[in-house]
Short mmCIF file of C-alpha atoms in Angstrom, two decimals:
data_model
loop_
_atom_site.label_atom_id
_atom_site.label_comp_id
_atom_site.label_asym_id
_atom_site.label_seq_id
_atom_site.Cartn_x
_atom_site.Cartn_y
_atom_site.Cartn_z
CA ALA H 1 -17.12 10.25 10.37
CA GLN H 2 -13.69 10.52 9.66
CA LYS H 3 -11.59 13.40 10.57
CA VAL H 4 -8.64 14.62 11.37
CA THR H 5 -7.75 17.40 14.55
CA GLN H 6 -4.41 19.52 14.87
CA ALA H 7 -5.16 21.56 17.63
CA GLN H 8 -2.13 24.22 18.00
CA THR H 9 -2.57 26.52 14.63
CA GLU H 10 0.86 27.63 15.66
CA ILE H 11 3.95 26.87 17.69
CA SER H 12 6.83 29.40 18.09
CA VAL H 13 9.66 28.13 19.52
CA VAL H 14 13.52 29.09 20.18
CA GLU H 15 16.12 27.21 18.68
CA LYS H 16 17.32 23.93 20.29
CA GLU H 17 14.36 23.79 22.16
CA ASP H 18 12.01 20.51 21.58
CA VAL H 19 8.30 20.73 20.32
CA THR H 20 6.06 18.00 19.53
CA LEU H 21 2.77 18.76 17.13
CA ASP H 22 -0.55 16.91 18.07
CA CYS H 23 -2.77 14.92 15.85
CA VAL H 24 -5.70 13.12 17.03
CA TYR H 25 -7.87 11.34 14.33
CA GLU H 26 -11.33 9.70 14.38
CA THR H 27 -12.02 6.52 11.68
CA ARG H 28 -14.66 3.59 11.72
CA ASP H 29 -12.04 1.66 9.58
CA THR H 30 -9.57 -0.91 11.34
CA THR H 31 -7.18 -0.70 8.38
CA TYR H 32 -5.94 3.01 7.51
CA TYR H 33 -2.77 4.82 7.58
CA LEU H 34 -1.54 8.41 8.78
CA PHE H 35 0.78 10.72 7.75
CA TRP H 36 2.58 13.55 8.55
CA TYR H 37 3.46 16.09 5.93
CA LYS H 38 5.66 19.16 5.74
CA GLN H 39 4.79 22.56 4.42
CA PRO H 40 7.61 24.75 4.34
CA PRO H 41 7.48 28.26 3.01
CA SER H 42 8.27 27.26 -0.96
CA GLY H 43 5.23 25.77 -0.65
CA GLU H 44 5.46 22.07 -1.66
CA LEU H 45 4.38 19.17 0.09
CA VAL H 46 7.49 17.27 1.55
CA PHE H 47 6.51 13.94 2.81
CA LEU H 48 7.92 12.86 6.45
CA ILE H 49 6.12 9.48 7.56
CA ARG H 50 3.58 7.05 7.20
CA ARG H 51 1.83 4.51 10.06
CA ASN H 52 -0.35 1.84 9.36
CA SER H 53 -2.84 0.96 11.64
CA PHE H 54 -1.59 -2.43 12.66
CA ASP H 55 2.01 -0.93 14.30
CA GLU H 56 2.13 0.86 17.33
CA GLN H 57 5.76 1.20 17.21
CA ASN H 58 7.39 4.27 17.27
CA GLU H 59 9.64 5.63 15.28
CA ILE H 60 12.70 8.21 15.03
CA SER H 61 14.47 9.71 12.80
CA GLY H 62 16.78 11.59 12.86
CA ARG H 63 15.68 14.75 15.11
CA TYR H 64 11.85 13.48 14.29
CA SER H 65 10.52 10.89 16.05
CA TRP H 66 6.82 9.73 16.25
CA ASN H 67 4.59 8.24 18.79
CA PHE H 68 1.16 6.60 17.85
CA GLN H 69 -1.37 5.09 20.02
CA LYS H 70 -4.61 3.88 18.98
CA SER H 71 -5.88 3.96 22.22
CA THR H 72 -6.00 7.89 22.28
CA SER H 73 -6.28 7.32 18.40
CA SER H 74 -3.19 10.09 18.75
CA PHE H 75 -0.27 10.50 16.06
CA ASN H 76 2.16 13.04 17.54
CA PHE H 77 5.11 14.18 16.02
CA THR H 78 8.00 15.71 18.12
CA ILE H 79 11.12 17.61 17.06
CA THR H 80 14.31 17.58 19.30
CA ALA H 81 16.38 20.12 19.04
CA SER H 82 14.39 22.24 16.61
CA GLN H 83 16.33 24.80 13.64
CA VAL H 84 15.38 27.43 12.29
CA VAL H 85 14.57 25.02 9.08
CA ASP H 86 12.40 23.74 10.74
CA SER H 87 9.85 26.37 10.66
CA ALA H 88 6.89 25.25 7.92
CA VAL H 89 3.34 24.45 8.11
CA TYR H 90 2.98 20.72 9.50
CA PHE H 91 0.06 18.71 8.19
CA CYS H 92 -1.16 15.56 9.86
CA ALA H 93 -3.30 13.03 7.25
CA LEU H 94 -5.15 9.69 7.83
CA SER H 95 -6.02 7.96 4.50
CA GLU H 96 -9.50 6.45 4.28
CA ASP H 97 -11.06 3.72 1.71
CA TYR H 98 -8.11 1.75 1.39
CA ASN H 99 -9.59 0.05 -1.60
CA GLN H 100 -10.10 2.94 -3.69
CA GLY H 101 -6.16 4.30 -3.25
CA GLY H 102 -6.43 5.74 -0.13
CA LYS H 103 -7.95 9.52 0.23
CA LEU H 104 -6.11 11.49 2.50
CA ILE H 105 -8.14 13.55 4.95
CA PHE H 106 -5.53 16.42 5.99
CA GLY H 107 -5.52 18.07 9.76
CA GLN H 108 -5.96 22.01 9.68
CA GLY H 109 -2.35 22.26 10.03
CA THR H 110 -0.01 23.63 12.62
CA GLU H 111 2.50 26.63 11.99
CA LEU H 112 5.92 25.77 13.47
CA SER H 113 7.74 29.19 14.08
CA VAL H 114 11.79 28.43 14.68
CA LYS H 115 13.17 31.77 15.98
CA PRO H 116 16.91 31.57 16.46
CA ASP U 1 11.63 13.28 -7.18
CA ALA U 2 7.99 10.86 -8.44
CA GLY U 3 6.47 12.19 -11.82
CA ILE U 4 3.83 14.36 -11.07
CA THR U 5 3.82 17.86 -13.07
CA GLN U 6 0.93 20.56 -12.75
CA SER U 7 0.27 23.61 -15.40
CA PRO U 8 0.10 26.49 -14.90
CA ARG U 9 1.62 27.04 -12.02
CA HIS U 10 0.09 30.08 -11.17
CA LYS U 11 -2.79 31.65 -12.75
CA VAL U 12 -4.72 35.05 -12.56
CA THR U 13 -7.94 34.98 -14.34
CA GLU U 14 -11.70 36.85 -13.62
CA THR U 15 -14.85 35.51 -12.07
CA GLY U 16 -16.64 33.59 -14.71
CA THR U 17 -14.37 32.69 -16.58
CA PRO U 18 -13.63 28.99 -17.15
CA VAL U 19 -10.06 27.45 -15.77
CA THR U 20 -8.58 23.90 -16.72
CA LEU U 21 -5.77 22.90 -14.77
CA ARG U 22 -3.73 20.33 -15.83
CA CYS U 23 -1.97 17.31 -13.55
CA HIS U 24 0.24 15.05 -15.31
CA GLN U 25 2.13 12.08 -14.18
CA THR U 26 4.87 9.63 -15.70
CA GLU U 27 4.29 6.92 -13.16
CA ASN U 28 1.59 4.84 -14.81
CA HIS U 29 -0.47 5.25 -11.06
CA ARG U 30 -4.59 4.30 -11.06
CA TYR U 31 -5.28 6.81 -8.76
CA MET U 32 -5.46 11.07 -9.09
CA TYR U 33 -6.79 13.44 -6.85
CA TRP U 34 -7.47 17.11 -6.61
CA TYR U 35 -7.56 19.14 -3.36
CA ARG U 36 -7.57 21.84 -2.67
CA GLN U 37 -5.57 23.87 0.35
CA ASP U 38 -6.96 27.03 2.01
CA PRO U 39 -5.54 28.65 5.91
CA GLY U 40 -7.56 27.05 8.52
CA HIS U 41 -8.78 23.95 6.58
CA GLY U 42 -5.70 22.28 5.32
CA LEU U 43 -6.35 20.10 2.18
CA ARG U 44 -9.09 19.40 0.85
CA LEU U 45 -10.00 16.80 -1.50
CA ILE U 46 -12.47 18.43 -4.44
CA HIS U 47 -12.56 15.40 -7.16
CA TYR U 48 -10.61 12.12 -7.95
CA SER U 49 -10.10 9.00 -9.98
CA TYR U 50 -9.26 5.25 -10.05
CA GLY U 51 -8.73 5.10 -13.67
CA VAL U 52 -9.79 6.24 -16.99
CA LYS U 53 -12.88 7.71 -17.04
CA ASP U 54 -13.50 6.50 -13.44
CA THR U 55 -14.11 9.84 -11.30
CA ASP U 56 -15.90 10.50 -8.12
CA LYS U 57 -16.48 13.59 -5.99
CA GLY U 58 -15.13 14.51 -2.66
CA GLU U 59 -15.61 17.03 0.28
CA VAL U 60 -15.90 20.16 -1.74
CA SER U 61 -17.00 19.50 -5.32
CA ASP U 62 -18.90 21.64 -6.27
CA GLY U 63 -18.12 24.35 -8.72
CA TYR U 64 -15.43 21.74 -10.43
CA SER U 65 -15.63 19.39 -13.17
CA VAL U 66 -12.10 16.33 -13.90
CA SER U 67 -11.89 14.73 -16.73
CA ARG U 68 -9.51 11.52 -16.83
CA SER U 69 -9.00 10.13 -20.80
CA LYS U 70 -5.64 9.09 -20.10
CA THR U 71 -4.46 7.27 -17.28
CA GLU U 72 -1.57 10.28 -16.93
CA ASP U 73 -3.52 12.74 -17.21
CA PHE U 74 -5.92 14.26 -14.64
CA LEU U 75 -7.93 17.74 -15.28
CA LEU U 76 -9.32 20.09 -13.11
CA THR U 77 -12.30 22.08 -14.24
CA LEU U 78 -13.92 25.57 -12.93
CA GLU U 79 -16.21 25.91 -15.40
CA SER U 80 -17.38 29.81 -13.54
CA ALA U 81 -14.71 30.93 -11.70
CA THR U 82 -16.11 32.48 -8.56
CA SER U 83 -13.74 34.55 -5.97
CA SER U 84 -14.48 31.79 -3.16
CA GLN U 85 -12.03 29.45 -5.65
CA THR U 86 -9.15 31.65 -5.09
CA SER U 87 -7.00 28.62 -3.59
CA VAL U 88 -3.90 26.50 -4.03
CA TYR U 89 -4.28 23.26 -5.62
CA PHE U 90 -2.09 20.18 -5.40
CA CYS U 91 -3.10 17.25 -7.43
CA ALA U 92 -1.43 13.79 -6.18
CA MET U 93 -0.99 10.37 -7.60
CA SER U 94 -1.21 6.40 -5.99
CA GLY U 95 -0.87 3.49 -6.38
CA ARG U 96 -2.45 2.12 -3.27
CA ALA U 97 -3.18 3.45 -0.22
CA ASP U 98 0.02 3.98 2.30
CA GLU U 99 1.74 6.31 -0.28
CA GLN U 100 0.66 9.63 -2.37
CA TYR U 101 2.96 11.27 -4.31
CA PHE U 102 2.03 15.15 -4.26
CA GLY U 103 2.28 17.99 -7.17
CA PRO U 104 3.93 21.25 -6.89
CA GLY U 105 0.87 22.91 -6.74
CA THR U 106 -1.03 25.91 -8.83
CA ARG U 107 -2.08 29.05 -7.17
CA LEU U 108 -5.27 30.21 -8.76
CA THR U 109 -6.01 33.59 -7.88
CA VAL U 110 -9.66 34.82 -9.08
CA THR U 111 -10.16 38.75 -9.55
#
């Protein structure tokens, strides 16, 4: 069965610390997409990144970086030099049924608290 | 921003009453989805649509029905609301598997 696991329910760090959010997935598909979303206290879902199953290149966007490893079925997210504004719930998600537009399977979410 | 809206944004209703949530998109996307968000569960798929009048069940469809009579509108109906349906509901749209745009969410409280 397809599944996404975010084992870290809550993480608390002090500003400027680096933090890594873990995401492990299970899928039987050879073609799939992985996503990260941010949900700030205001409640909306903010798209951060998508990765397809054929592209294992790591990606960096400012203070954010993502490490995709098919060998371990992981798609981890690192925030470097965290800031208070990074406080949010972060969701990892897997897109299945490629031919049906890609229904998303979400992990349980990791609540990140960055303290000043 | 992607053109997807939800109405109402907040609703309080009593157990046993019918409730309809509306999702409206202006992007002419083929696929639309309803998810519910609950603590400890992330977001879970309720129903989805792959075209006008074409819908299918998701992971947590019991107690919900949907309709899509026009490309731009996807309605979620709780025929007889229960307290277990208190949740935040998100609508989403996509044109293909590698993109999904979410609406702002509807907070529903069933008392």
